[in-house]
Amino acid sequence: MAATSGIAEEDTQVSSSDDVDPRLDVYVWDMDETLILLNSLLKSSYAEAFNGLKDAQKGVELGKVWENLILQLCDDNFFYDQIENYNKPFLDVLSKYDDGRDLSDYDFNRDGLGPPHDDVNKRKLAYRHRVIAQKYLQGLHNILDHETIKVWDDLYGKTDEYTDKWLSSARAFLEECSGEKKDVVSSTAYGNTSTESTNAKHQRVNVLVTSGSLIPSLVKCLLFHLDSLITHENVYSSWDVGKTQCFRWIKQRFNHPNVRFCVIGDGWEECEAAEIMRWPFIKIDPRPGKPHRFPGLTSKTVGHYFSVVYPNNKNDEE
């Protein structure tokens, strides 16, 4: 695991309001093989778990189309060909270097982004991060042409059918965890959170911590219809810093007297990091018949994990 110190610009601690203390549940999600399936399609491991009931080659073909679409969008719309070697743990990490310049006429192909990684180049990278954040907020329907949108919609539908509704049920559960259908909790400050007026005493937020690099992970959120439930501020890449450091940043940001955290993923790294933080961990298992998968995982199950680690808090969802 990479060192987790000495990154001053990545300190994003946010103080919470002291005059209110509604329940705040923070769901810390892994992406691959948790909210989405991709690697297991490409490697046929998803199909193999069904003992011949799934066409493994079909899964591989679906995975390859996804892989190509992700890379195409990364390069064509999200500067990935320029910043692939400058992965950062989250988009706002260089915000202090952004001077707010109007970028409408800025030529990103000729600004000379490259080594050394000094303040000048950090500013150029911050500009790109700002544009990426804006495109994330716009959504792909405002970026892609009609033909590409059709390919994307068809691919999503075919993959959802092949995986027995894994994608749509994972998204539905993410929506359930958010406690609302729109205006998910803002990550910039706890005081800016939004929630349904009928549930003001229990607020929720979804955070993504992925081991993949940042830009492809943001593109995956868009392609797999997760962007309305996970804001771009809430997407972390642990590629360089490790999941434990990302979890520590998250704990600092959501610093609140009545906060609870729960980690949901399939890998050893998020399990180990959750143990270090003393947060409950739910291990996703994609094999058929297992309860911790999609569809299958329920809010009652998550509530049980919460109650084991936070026994003094009554589960509002039960």
PDB file of C-alpha atoms in Angstrom:
ATOM      1  CA  MET A   1       0.000   0.000   0.000  1.00  0.00           C
ATOM      2  CA  ALA A   2       1.315   3.410  -0.882  1.00  0.00           C
ATOM      3  CA  ALA A   3       2.316   5.923   1.752  1.00  0.00           C
ATOM      4  CA  THR A   4      -0.585   7.987   3.063  1.00  0.00           C
ATOM      5  CA  SER A   5       1.210  11.038   4.413  1.00  0.00           C
ATOM      6  CA  GLY A   6       2.696  14.170   2.950  1.00  0.00           C
ATOM      7  CA  ILE A   7      -0.216  15.101   0.681  1.00  0.00           C
ATOM      8  CA  ALA A   8      -1.127  18.452   2.137  1.00  0.00           C
ATOM      9  CA  GLU A   9      -3.430  19.517  -0.666  1.00  0.00           C
ATOM     10  CA  GLU A  10      -5.633  16.476  -0.070  1.00  0.00           C
ATOM     11  CA  ASP A  11      -6.774  17.423   3.431  1.00  0.00           C
ATOM     12  CA  THR A  12     -10.493  18.065   3.143  1.00  0.00           C
ATOM     13  CA  GLN A  13     -11.652  18.015   6.737  1.00  0.00           C
ATOM     14  CA  VAL A  14     -15.065  19.574   7.166  1.00  0.00           C
ATOM     15  CA  SER A  15     -16.542  20.638  10.480  1.00  0.00           C
ATOM     16  CA  SER A  16     -20.120  19.787  11.176  1.00  0.00           C
ATOM     17  CA  SER A  17     -22.760  21.957  12.748  1.00  0.00           C
ATOM     18  CA  ASP A  18     -22.912  21.698  16.518  1.00  0.00           C
ATOM     19  CA  ASP A  19     -26.495  22.793  16.975  1.00  0.00           C
ATOM     20  CA  VAL A  20     -28.148  19.828  15.250  1.00  0.00           C
ATOM     21  CA  ASP A  21     -27.285  16.172  15.362  1.00  0.00           C
ATOM     22  CA  PRO A  22     -29.606  14.074  13.209  1.00  0.00           C
ATOM     23  CA  ARG A  23     -28.488  10.548  12.443  1.00  0.00           C
ATOM     24  CA  LEU A  24     -26.068  10.467   9.534  1.00  0.00           C
ATOM     25  CA  ASP A  25     -25.378   7.105   7.896  1.00  0.00           C
ATOM     26  CA  VAL A  26     -22.458   7.033   5.470  1.00  0.00           C
ATOM     27  CA  TYR A  27     -22.420   4.067   3.094  1.00  0.00           C
ATOM     28  CA  VAL A  28     -18.898   3.510   1.757  1.00  0.00           C
ATOM     29  CA  TRP A  29     -19.138   1.471  -1.445  1.00  0.00           C
ATOM     30  CA  ASP A  30     -16.672  -0.413  -3.554  1.00  0.00           C
ATOM     31  CA  MET A  31     -17.445  -0.302  -7.271  1.00  0.00           C
ATOM     32  CA  ASP A  32     -16.199  -3.274  -9.302  1.00  0.00           C
ATOM     33  CA  GLU A  33     -17.927  -6.554  -8.481  1.00  0.00           C
ATOM     34  CA  THR A  34     -20.088  -4.679  -6.004  1.00  0.00           C
ATOM     35  CA  LEU A  35     -22.232  -1.976  -7.610  1.00  0.00           C
ATOM     36  CA  ILE A  36     -21.261  -3.122 -11.097  1.00  0.00           C
ATOM     37  CA  LEU A  37     -19.989  -6.294 -12.713  1.00  0.00           C
ATOM     38  CA  LEU A  38     -17.224  -5.989 -15.298  1.00  0.00           C
ATOM     39  CA  ASN A  39     -14.013  -7.830 -14.402  1.00  0.00           C
ATOM     40  CA  SER A  40     -15.938 -11.003 -13.618  1.00  0.00           C
ATOM     41  CA  LEU A  41     -17.588 -10.803 -17.045  1.00  0.00           C
ATOM     42  CA  LEU A  42     -14.264 -10.346 -18.823  1.00  0.00           C
ATOM     43  CA  LYS A  43     -12.649 -13.211 -16.884  1.00  0.00           C
ATOM     44  CA  SER A  44     -15.741 -15.482 -17.091  1.00  0.00           C
ATOM     45  CA  SER A  45     -15.715 -15.964 -13.315  1.00  0.00           C
ATOM     46  CA  TYR A  46     -19.278 -14.666 -13.019  1.00  0.00           C
ATOM     47  CA  ALA A  47     -20.593 -17.209 -15.526  1.00  0.00           C
ATOM     48  CA  GLU A  48     -18.518 -20.070 -14.113  1.00  0.00           C
ATOM     49  CA  ALA A  49     -20.225 -19.717 -10.739  1.00  0.00           C
ATOM     50  CA  PHE A  50     -23.502 -20.768 -12.407  1.00  0.00           C
ATOM     51  CA  ASN A  51     -22.128 -24.197 -13.417  1.00  0.00           C
ATOM     52  CA  GLY A  52     -22.968 -23.979 -17.105  1.00  0.00           C
ATOM     53  CA  LEU A  53     -26.250 -22.090 -16.825  1.00  0.00           C
ATOM     54  CA  LYS A  54     -24.650 -18.897 -18.148  1.00  0.00           C
ATOM     55  CA  ASP A  55     -23.020 -18.438 -21.560  1.00  0.00           C
ATOM     56  CA  ALA A  56     -19.508 -17.400 -20.527  1.00  0.00           C
ATOM     57  CA  GLN A  57     -18.575 -16.122 -23.977  1.00  0.00           C
ATOM     58  CA  LYS A  58     -21.582 -13.815 -24.027  1.00  0.00           C
ATOM     59  CA  GLY A  59     -20.431 -12.340 -20.739  1.00  0.00           C
ATOM     60  CA  VAL A  60     -16.922 -11.801 -22.116  1.00  0.00           C
ATOM     61  CA  GLU A  61     -18.328 -10.063 -25.194  1.00  0.00           C
ATOM     62  CA  LEU A  62     -20.487  -7.768 -23.069  1.00  0.00           C
ATOM     63  CA  GLY A  63     -17.490  -6.960 -20.885  1.00  0.00           C
ATOM     64  CA  LYS A  64     -15.335  -6.092 -23.892  1.00  0.00           C
ATOM     65  CA  VAL A  65     -17.946  -3.688 -25.253  1.00  0.00           C
ATOM     66  CA  TRP A  66     -18.138  -2.004 -21.846  1.00  0.00           C
ATOM     67  CA  GLU A  67     -14.356  -1.796 -21.666  1.00  0.00           C
ATOM     68  CA  ASN A  68     -14.117  -0.162 -25.085  1.00  0.00           C
ATOM     69  CA  LEU A  69     -16.928   2.274 -24.329  1.00  0.00           C
ATOM     70  CA  ILE A  70     -15.343   3.315 -21.032  1.00  0.00           C
ATOM     71  CA  LEU A  71     -11.946   3.938 -22.626  1.00  0.00           C
ATOM     72  CA  GLN A  72     -13.480   5.813 -25.555  1.00  0.00           C
ATOM     73  CA  LEU A  73     -15.406   8.165 -23.263  1.00  0.00           C
ATOM     74  CA  CYS A  74     -12.397   8.663 -20.998  1.00  0.00           C
ATOM     75  CA  ASP A  75     -10.195   9.761 -23.905  1.00  0.00           C
ATOM     76  CA  ASP A  76     -12.755  11.648 -25.991  1.00  0.00           C
ATOM     77  CA  ASN A  77     -14.585  13.531 -23.255  1.00  0.00           C
ATOM     78  CA  PHE A  78     -12.645  13.367 -19.972  1.00  0.00           C
ATOM     79  CA  PHE A  79      -9.001  14.149 -20.876  1.00  0.00           C
ATOM     80  CA  TYR A  80      -7.821  10.672 -19.898  1.00  0.00           C
ATOM     81  CA  ASP A  81      -5.265  10.484 -22.689  1.00  0.00           C
ATOM     82  CA  GLN A  82      -3.679  13.634 -21.212  1.00  0.00           C
ATOM     83  CA  ILE A  83      -3.923  12.922 -17.483  1.00  0.00           C
ATOM     84  CA  GLU A  84      -3.707   9.129 -17.228  1.00  0.00           C
ATOM     85  CA  ASN A  85      -0.316   9.445 -15.499  1.00  0.00           C
ATOM     86  CA  TYR A  86      -1.594  12.074 -13.048  1.00  0.00           C
ATOM     87  CA  ASN A  87      -4.143  10.072 -11.109  1.00  0.00           C
ATOM     88  CA  LYS A  88      -5.493  11.814  -8.015  1.00  0.00           C
ATOM     89  CA  PRO A  89      -7.619  10.408  -5.182  1.00  0.00           C
ATOM     90  CA  PHE A  90     -10.543  12.804  -5.822  1.00  0.00           C
ATOM     91  CA  LEU A  91     -11.440  15.664  -8.146  1.00  0.00           C
ATOM     92  CA  ASP A  92     -11.237  18.486  -5.605  1.00  0.00           C
ATOM     93  CA  VAL A  93      -7.746  17.588  -4.459  1.00  0.00           C
ATOM     94  CA  LEU A  94      -6.165  20.394  -6.499  1.00  0.00           C
ATOM     95  CA  SER A  95      -8.962  22.942  -6.170  1.00  0.00           C
ATOM     96  CA  LYS A  96      -6.739  25.456  -4.384  1.00  0.00           C
ATOM     97  CA  TYR A  97      -4.624  25.704  -7.541  1.00  0.00           C
ATOM     98  CA  ASP A  98      -7.638  26.608  -9.684  1.00  0.00           C
ATOM     99  CA  ASP A  99      -7.727  30.406 -10.084  1.00  0.00           C
ATOM    100  CA  GLY A 100     -11.259  30.361 -11.534  1.00  0.00           C
ATOM    101  CA  ARG A 101     -10.189  31.328 -15.030  1.00  0.00           C
ATOM    102  CA  ASP A 102     -12.845  31.270 -17.759  1.00  0.00           C
ATOM    103  CA  LEU A 103     -12.113  28.092 -19.707  1.00  0.00           C
ATOM    104  CA  SER A 104     -14.563  28.586 -22.572  1.00  0.00           C
ATOM    105  CA  ASP A 105     -11.735  29.466 -24.976  1.00  0.00           C
ATOM    106  CA  TYR A 106      -8.973  27.538 -23.232  1.00  0.00           C
ATOM    107  CA  ASP A 107      -6.971  25.196 -25.483  1.00  0.00           C
ATOM    108  CA  PHE A 108      -6.364  22.063 -23.448  1.00  0.00           C
ATOM    109  CA  ASN A 109      -4.413  20.508 -26.314  1.00  0.00           C
ATOM    110  CA  ARG A 110      -1.784  23.236 -26.319  1.00  0.00           C
ATOM    111  CA  ASP A 111      -1.279  24.268 -22.699  1.00  0.00           C
ATOM    112  CA  GLY A 112       1.748  22.007 -22.281  1.00  0.00           C
ATOM    113  CA  LEU A 113       0.560  19.904 -19.344  1.00  0.00           C
ATOM    114  CA  GLY A 114       3.423  17.669 -18.275  1.00  0.00           C
ATOM    115  CA  PRO A 115       6.341  17.338 -15.899  1.00  0.00           C
ATOM    116  CA  PRO A 116       7.425  18.727 -13.579  1.00  0.00           C
ATOM    117  CA  HIS A 117       4.433  18.405 -11.266  1.00  0.00           C
ATOM    118  CA  ASP A 118       4.842  21.995 -10.075  1.00  0.00           C
ATOM    119  CA  ASP A 119       2.234  24.631  -9.239  1.00  0.00           C
ATOM    120  CA  VAL A 120       1.864  25.665 -12.879  1.00  0.00           C
ATOM    121  CA  ASN A 121       1.040  22.141 -14.008  1.00  0.00           C
ATOM    122  CA  LYS A 122      -1.123  21.523 -10.974  1.00  0.00           C
ATOM    123  CA  ARG A 123      -3.204  24.490 -12.106  1.00  0.00           C
ATOM    124  CA  LYS A 124      -3.532  22.981 -15.592  1.00  0.00           C
ATOM    125  CA  LEU A 125      -4.622  19.699 -14.057  1.00  0.00           C
ATOM    126  CA  ALA A 126      -7.067  21.519 -11.760  1.00  0.00           C
ATOM    127  CA  TYR A 127      -8.654  23.131 -14.838  1.00  0.00           C
ATOM    128  CA  ARG A 128      -9.288  19.693 -16.297  1.00  0.00           C
ATOM    129  CA  HIS A 129     -10.726  18.447 -13.041  1.00  0.00           C
ATOM    130  CA  ARG A 130     -13.128  21.397 -13.014  1.00  0.00           C
ATOM    131  CA  VAL A 131     -14.352  20.594 -16.524  1.00  0.00           C
ATOM    132  CA  ILE A 132     -14.691  16.898 -15.643  1.00  0.00           C
ATOM    133  CA  ALA A 133     -16.811  17.822 -12.613  1.00  0.00           C
ATOM    134  CA  GLN A 134     -19.035  19.997 -14.814  1.00  0.00           C
ATOM    135  CA  LYS A 135     -19.491  17.190 -17.345  1.00  0.00           C
ATOM    136  CA  TYR A 136     -20.331  14.759 -14.552  1.00  0.00           C
ATOM    137  CA  LEU A 137     -23.055  17.138 -13.392  1.00  0.00           C
ATOM    138  CA  GLN A 138     -24.356  17.486 -16.962  1.00  0.00           C
ATOM    139  CA  GLY A 139     -24.714  13.746 -17.438  1.00  0.00           C
ATOM    140  CA  LEU A 140     -23.945  11.727 -20.533  1.00  0.00           C
ATOM    141  CA  HIS A 141     -27.255  12.492 -22.236  1.00  0.00           C
ATOM    142  CA  ASN A 142     -26.004  16.060 -22.637  1.00  0.00           C
ATOM    143  CA  ILE A 143     -22.613  14.940 -23.934  1.00  0.00           C
ATOM    144  CA  LEU A 144     -23.108  11.917 -26.196  1.00  0.00           C
ATOM    145  CA  ASP A 145     -24.759  11.764 -29.599  1.00  0.00           C
ATOM    146  CA  HIS A 146     -27.989   9.873 -30.169  1.00  0.00           C
ATOM    147  CA  GLU A 147     -26.289   6.840 -31.715  1.00  0.00           C
ATOM    148  CA  THR A 148     -23.863   6.388 -28.812  1.00  0.00           C
ATOM    149  CA  ILE A 149     -26.674   6.787 -26.299  1.00  0.00           C
ATOM    150  CA  LYS A 150     -28.590   4.002 -28.039  1.00  0.00           C
ATOM    151  CA  VAL A 151     -25.545   1.705 -27.949  1.00  0.00           C
ATOM    152  CA  TRP A 152     -25.100   2.499 -24.269  1.00  0.00           C
ATOM    153  CA  ASP A 153     -28.775   1.918 -23.375  1.00  0.00           C
ATOM    154  CA  ASP A 154     -28.849  -1.379 -25.279  1.00  0.00           C
ATOM    155  CA  LEU A 155     -25.633  -2.525 -23.623  1.00  0.00           C
ATOM    156  CA  TYR A 156     -26.927  -1.697 -20.161  1.00  0.00           C
ATOM    157  CA  GLY A 157     -30.162  -3.566 -20.813  1.00  0.00           C
ATOM    158  CA  LYS A 158     -28.408  -6.663 -22.176  1.00  0.00           C
ATOM    159  CA  THR A 159     -25.940  -6.728 -19.295  1.00  0.00           C
ATOM    160  CA  ASP A 160     -28.673  -6.274 -16.714  1.00  0.00           C
ATOM    161  CA  GLU A 161     -30.595  -9.159 -18.238  1.00  0.00           C
ATOM    162  CA  TYR A 162     -27.493 -11.382 -18.424  1.00  0.00           C
ATOM    163  CA  THR A 163     -26.667 -10.703 -14.757  1.00  0.00           C
ATOM    164  CA  ASP A 164     -30.224 -11.312 -13.532  1.00  0.00           C
ATOM    165  CA  LYS A 165     -30.829  -7.614 -12.811  1.00  0.00           C
ATOM    166  CA  TRP A 166     -27.623  -7.087 -10.838  1.00  0.00           C
ATOM    167  CA  LEU A 167     -27.104  -3.569 -12.223  1.00  0.00           C
ATOM    168  CA  SER A 168     -30.641  -2.276 -11.766  1.00  0.00           C
ATOM    169  CA  SER A 169     -31.122  -3.892  -8.354  1.00  0.00           C
ATOM    170  CA  ALA A 170     -27.777  -2.540  -7.107  1.00  0.00           C
ATOM    171  CA  ARG A 171     -28.813   0.904  -8.262  1.00  0.00           C
ATOM    172  CA  ALA A 172     -32.223   0.547  -6.620  1.00  0.00           C
ATOM    173  CA  PHE A 173     -30.556  -0.457  -3.357  1.00  0.00           C
ATOM    174  CA  LEU A 174     -28.175   2.493  -3.624  1.00  0.00           C
ATOM    175  CA  GLU A 175     -31.228   4.721  -4.006  1.00  0.00           C
ATOM    176  CA  GLU A 176     -32.820   3.104  -0.980  1.00  0.00           C
ATOM    177  CA  CYS A 177     -29.669   3.702   1.048  1.00  0.00           C
ATOM    178  CA  SER A 178     -29.645   7.361   0.017  1.00  0.00           C
ATOM    179  CA  GLY A 179     -33.112   7.776   1.522  1.00  0.00           C
ATOM    180  CA  GLU A 180     -34.265   9.879  -1.415  1.00  0.00           C
ATOM    181  CA  LYS A 181     -34.499   9.863  -5.183  1.00  0.00           C
ATOM    182  CA  LYS A 182     -32.952  13.236  -5.923  1.00  0.00           C
ATOM    183  CA  ASP A 183     -30.618  15.786  -4.342  1.00  0.00           C
ATOM    184  CA  VAL A 184     -28.492  13.251  -2.497  1.00  0.00           C
ATOM    185  CA  VAL A 185     -26.528  14.520   0.468  1.00  0.00           C
ATOM    186  CA  SER A 186     -23.879  17.016  -0.552  1.00  0.00           C
ATOM    187  CA  SER A 187     -20.314  16.081   0.256  1.00  0.00           C
ATOM    188  CA  THR A 188     -18.892  19.585   0.428  1.00  0.00           C
ATOM    189  CA  ALA A 189     -20.056  20.181   3.996  1.00  0.00           C
ATOM    190  CA  TYR A 190     -22.408  18.476   6.380  1.00  0.00           C
ATOM    191  CA  GLY A 191     -24.290  21.741   6.822  1.00  0.00           C
ATOM    192  CA  ASN A 192     -25.228  21.613   3.128  1.00  0.00           C
ATOM    193  CA  THR A 193     -26.918  18.231   3.319  1.00  0.00           C
ATOM    194  CA  SER A 194     -30.362  17.807   1.858  1.00  0.00           C
ATOM    195  CA  THR A 195     -32.928  15.206   2.784  1.00  0.00           C
ATOM    196  CA  GLU A 196     -36.633  14.559   2.609  1.00  0.00           C
ATOM    197  CA  SER A 197     -38.515  16.789   5.047  1.00  0.00           C
ATOM    198  CA  THR A 198     -40.274  13.725   6.479  1.00  0.00           C
ATOM    199  CA  ASN A 199     -36.953  12.188   7.477  1.00  0.00           C
ATOM    200  CA  ALA A 200     -35.001  15.152   8.840  1.00  0.00           C
ATOM    201  CA  LYS A 201     -33.712  13.111  11.785  1.00  0.00           C
ATOM    202  CA  HIS A 202     -32.043  10.492   9.604  1.00  0.00           C
ATOM    203  CA  GLN A 203     -29.792  11.511   6.750  1.00  0.00           C
ATOM    204  CA  ARG A 204     -27.779   9.279   4.450  1.00  0.00           C
ATOM    205  CA  VAL A 205     -24.982   9.601   1.937  1.00  0.00           C
ATOM    206  CA  ASN A 206     -23.331   7.228  -0.527  1.00  0.00           C
ATOM    207  CA  VAL A 207     -19.565   7.424  -0.987  1.00  0.00           C
ATOM    208  CA  LEU A 208     -17.551   5.425  -3.504  1.00  0.00           C
ATOM    209  CA  VAL A 209     -13.988   4.269  -2.820  1.00  0.00           C
ATOM    210  CA  THR A 210     -12.620   2.350  -5.772  1.00  0.00           C
ATOM    211  CA  SER A 211      -9.215   0.788  -6.344  1.00  0.00           C
ATOM    212  CA  GLY A 212      -9.385   1.898  -9.979  1.00  0.00           C
ATOM    213  CA  SER A 213      -8.024   5.202 -11.236  1.00  0.00           C
ATOM    214  CA  LEU A 214     -10.230   8.245 -10.774  1.00  0.00           C
ATOM    215  CA  ILE A 215     -11.324   9.268 -14.287  1.00  0.00           C
ATOM    216  CA  PRO A 216     -12.437   5.798 -15.484  1.00  0.00           C
ATOM    217  CA  SER A 217     -14.263   5.376 -12.179  1.00  0.00           C
ATOM    218  CA  LEU A 218     -16.204   8.602 -12.710  1.00  0.00           C
ATOM    219  CA  VAL A 219     -17.044   7.491 -16.254  1.00  0.00           C
ATOM    220  CA  LYS A 220     -18.255   4.144 -14.915  1.00  0.00           C
ATOM    221  CA  CYS A 221     -20.548   5.976 -12.497  1.00  0.00           C
ATOM    222  CA  LEU A 222     -22.052   7.836 -15.438  1.00  0.00           C
ATOM    223  CA  LEU A 223     -22.381   4.792 -17.680  1.00  0.00           C
ATOM    224  CA  PHE A 224     -23.907   2.584 -14.998  1.00  0.00           C
ATOM    225  CA  HIS A 225     -26.471   5.252 -13.975  1.00  0.00           C
ATOM    226  CA  LEU A 226     -24.957   5.916 -10.554  1.00  0.00           C
ATOM    227  CA  ASP A 227     -24.187   9.622 -10.989  1.00  0.00           C
ATOM    228  CA  SER A 228     -27.513  10.849  -9.605  1.00  0.00           C
ATOM    229  CA  LEU A 229     -26.860   8.913  -6.378  1.00  0.00           C
ATOM    230  CA  ILE A 230     -23.111   9.442  -5.948  1.00  0.00           C
ATOM    231  CA  THR A 231     -21.884  12.998  -6.462  1.00  0.00           C
ATOM    232  CA  HIS A 232     -18.489  13.545  -8.060  1.00  0.00           C
ATOM    233  CA  GLU A 233     -17.159  14.883  -4.746  1.00  0.00           C
ATOM    234  CA  ASN A 234     -17.983  11.496  -3.241  1.00  0.00           C
ATOM    235  CA  VAL A 235     -15.884   9.422  -5.653  1.00  0.00           C
ATOM    236  CA  TYR A 236     -12.459   8.419  -4.334  1.00  0.00           C
ATOM    237  CA  SER A 237      -9.661   6.514  -6.039  1.00  0.00           C
ATOM    238  CA  SER A 238      -7.467   4.498  -3.670  1.00  0.00           C
ATOM    239  CA  TRP A 239      -5.101   3.597  -6.526  1.00  0.00           C
ATOM    240  CA  ASP A 240      -2.120   5.509  -5.085  1.00  0.00           C
ATOM    241  CA  VAL A 241      -3.004   6.072  -1.432  1.00  0.00           C
ATOM    242  CA  GLY A 242      -4.844   2.935  -0.324  1.00  0.00           C
ATOM    243  CA  LYS A 243      -8.346   2.506   1.008  1.00  0.00           C
ATOM    244  CA  THR A 244      -7.447   3.118   4.622  1.00  0.00           C
ATOM    245  CA  GLN A 245      -6.319   6.666   3.815  1.00  0.00           C
ATOM    246  CA  CYS A 246      -9.492   7.292   1.801  1.00  0.00           C
ATOM    247  CA  PHE A 247     -11.574   6.039   4.719  1.00  0.00           C
ATOM    248  CA  ARG A 248      -9.730   8.411   7.056  1.00  0.00           C
ATOM    249  CA  TRP A 249     -10.501  11.364   4.785  1.00  0.00           C
ATOM    250  CA  ILE A 250     -14.153  10.324   4.728  1.00  0.00           C
ATOM    251  CA  LYS A 251     -14.247  10.121   8.518  1.00  0.00           C
ATOM    252  CA  GLN A 252     -12.745  13.623   8.738  1.00  0.00           C
ATOM    253  CA  ARG A 253     -15.231  15.067   6.264  1.00  0.00           C
ATOM    254  CA  PHE A 254     -18.315  13.593   7.886  1.00  0.00           C
ATOM    255  CA  ASN A 255     -17.205  14.569  11.380  1.00  0.00           C
ATOM    256  CA  HIS A 256     -20.482  14.502  13.251  1.00  0.00           C
ATOM    257  CA  PRO A 257     -21.511  13.332  16.739  1.00  0.00           C
ATOM    258  CA  ASN A 258     -24.178  10.945  15.451  1.00  0.00           C
ATOM    259  CA  VAL A 259     -22.533   9.495  12.353  1.00  0.00           C
ATOM    260  CA  ARG A 260     -22.335   5.817  11.455  1.00  0.00           C
ATOM    261  CA  PHE A 261     -20.253   4.266   8.691  1.00  0.00           C
ATOM    262  CA  CYS A 262     -20.757   1.002   6.827  1.00  0.00           C
ATOM    263  CA  VAL A 263     -18.455  -0.427   4.151  1.00  0.00           C
ATOM    264  CA  ILE A 264     -19.882  -2.601   1.372  1.00  0.00           C
ATOM    265  CA  GLY A 265     -17.552  -4.354  -1.061  1.00  0.00           C
ATOM    266  CA  ASP A 266     -16.110  -7.625  -2.279  1.00  0.00           C
ATOM    267  CA  GLY A 267     -12.358  -7.263  -1.660  1.00  0.00           C
ATOM    268  CA  TRP A 268      -9.834  -7.856   1.094  1.00  0.00           C
ATOM    269  CA  GLU A 269      -8.530  -4.280   1.024  1.00  0.00           C
ATOM    270  CA  GLU A 270     -11.817  -2.600   1.958  1.00  0.00           C
ATOM    271  CA  CYS A 271     -12.369  -5.346   4.558  1.00  0.00           C
ATOM    272  CA  GLU A 272      -8.973  -4.661   6.134  1.00  0.00           C
ATOM    273  CA  ALA A 273      -9.495  -0.889   6.014  1.00  0.00           C
ATOM    274  CA  ALA A 274     -12.936  -1.243   7.624  1.00  0.00           C
ATOM    275  CA  GLU A 275     -11.400  -3.292  10.434  1.00  0.00           C
ATOM    276  CA  ILE A 276      -8.769  -0.605  11.014  1.00  0.00           C
ATOM    277  CA  MET A 277     -11.503   2.056  11.178  1.00  0.00           C
ATOM    278  CA  ARG A 278     -13.757  -0.223  13.273  1.00  0.00           C
ATOM    279  CA  TRP A 279     -16.562   0.150  10.776  1.00  0.00           C
ATOM    280  CA  PRO A 280     -18.944  -2.663   9.849  1.00  0.00           C
ATOM    281  CA  PHE A 281     -18.106  -4.454   6.601  1.00  0.00           C
ATOM    282  CA  ILE A 282     -20.512  -6.347   4.351  1.00  0.00           C
ATOM    283  CA  LYS A 283     -18.787  -8.664   1.899  1.00  0.00           C
ATOM    284  CA  ILE A 284     -20.557  -8.904  -1.453  1.00  0.00           C
ATOM    285  CA  ASP A 285     -20.569 -12.416  -2.917  1.00  0.00           C
ATOM    286  CA  PRO A 286     -21.724 -12.657  -6.562  1.00  0.00           C
ATOM    287  CA  ARG A 287     -22.267 -16.412  -6.487  1.00  0.00           C
ATOM    288  CA  PRO A 288     -25.881 -17.524  -6.971  1.00  0.00           C
ATOM    289  CA  GLY A 289     -27.839 -18.219  -3.822  1.00  0.00           C
ATOM    290  CA  LYS A 290     -25.715 -16.003  -1.595  1.00  0.00           C
ATOM    291  CA  PRO A 291     -27.578 -13.349   0.447  1.00  0.00           C
ATOM    292  CA  HIS A 292     -24.980 -10.584   0.084  1.00  0.00           C
ATOM    293  CA  ARG A 293     -25.394  -9.956  -3.610  1.00  0.00           C
ATOM    294  CA  PHE A 294     -27.734  -8.164  -5.999  1.00  0.00           C
ATOM    295  CA  PRO A 295     -30.569  -8.792  -5.989  1.00  0.00           C
ATOM    296  CA  GLY A 296     -30.604 -10.083  -2.423  1.00  0.00           C
ATOM    297  CA  LEU A 297     -28.994  -7.579  -0.069  1.00  0.00           C
ATOM    298  CA  THR A 298     -31.606  -5.748   2.000  1.00  0.00           C
ATOM    299  CA  SER A 299     -31.695  -2.688   4.244  1.00  0.00           C
ATOM    300  CA  LYS A 300     -32.610  -4.970   7.151  1.00  0.00           C
ATOM    301  CA  THR A 301     -29.329  -6.835   6.678  1.00  0.00           C
ATOM    302  CA  VAL A 302     -27.359  -3.582   6.548  1.00  0.00           C
ATOM    303  CA  GLY A 303     -29.227  -2.389   9.635  1.00  0.00           C
ATOM    304  CA  HIS A 304     -28.070  -5.501  11.472  1.00  0.00           C
ATOM    305  CA  TYR A 305     -24.419  -4.742  10.660  1.00  0.00           C
ATOM    306  CA  PHE A 306     -24.914  -1.161  11.837  1.00  0.00           C
ATOM    307  CA  SER A 307     -26.442  -2.328  15.130  1.00  0.00           C
ATOM    308  CA  VAL A 308     -23.576  -4.709  15.892  1.00  0.00           C
ATOM    309  CA  VAL A 309     -20.963  -1.935  15.713  1.00  0.00           C
ATOM    310  CA  TYR A 310     -23.207   0.896  16.919  1.00  0.00           C
ATOM    311  CA  PRO A 311     -25.341  -0.869  19.562  1.00  0.00           C
ATOM    312  CA  ASN A 312     -26.498   2.326  21.262  1.00  0.00           C
ATOM    313  CA  ASN A 313     -28.278   3.550  18.125  1.00  0.00           C
ATOM    314  CA  LYS A 314     -31.702   2.195  17.363  1.00  0.00           C
ATOM    315  CA  ASN A 315     -32.084   1.319  13.708  1.00  0.00           C
ATOM    316  CA  ASP A 316     -34.669   3.722  12.285  1.00  0.00           C
ATOM    317  CA  GLU A 317     -35.276   1.441   9.316  1.00  0.00           C
ATOM    318  CA  GLU A 318     -36.574  -1.535  11.253  1.00  0.00           C
TER     319      GLU A 318
END
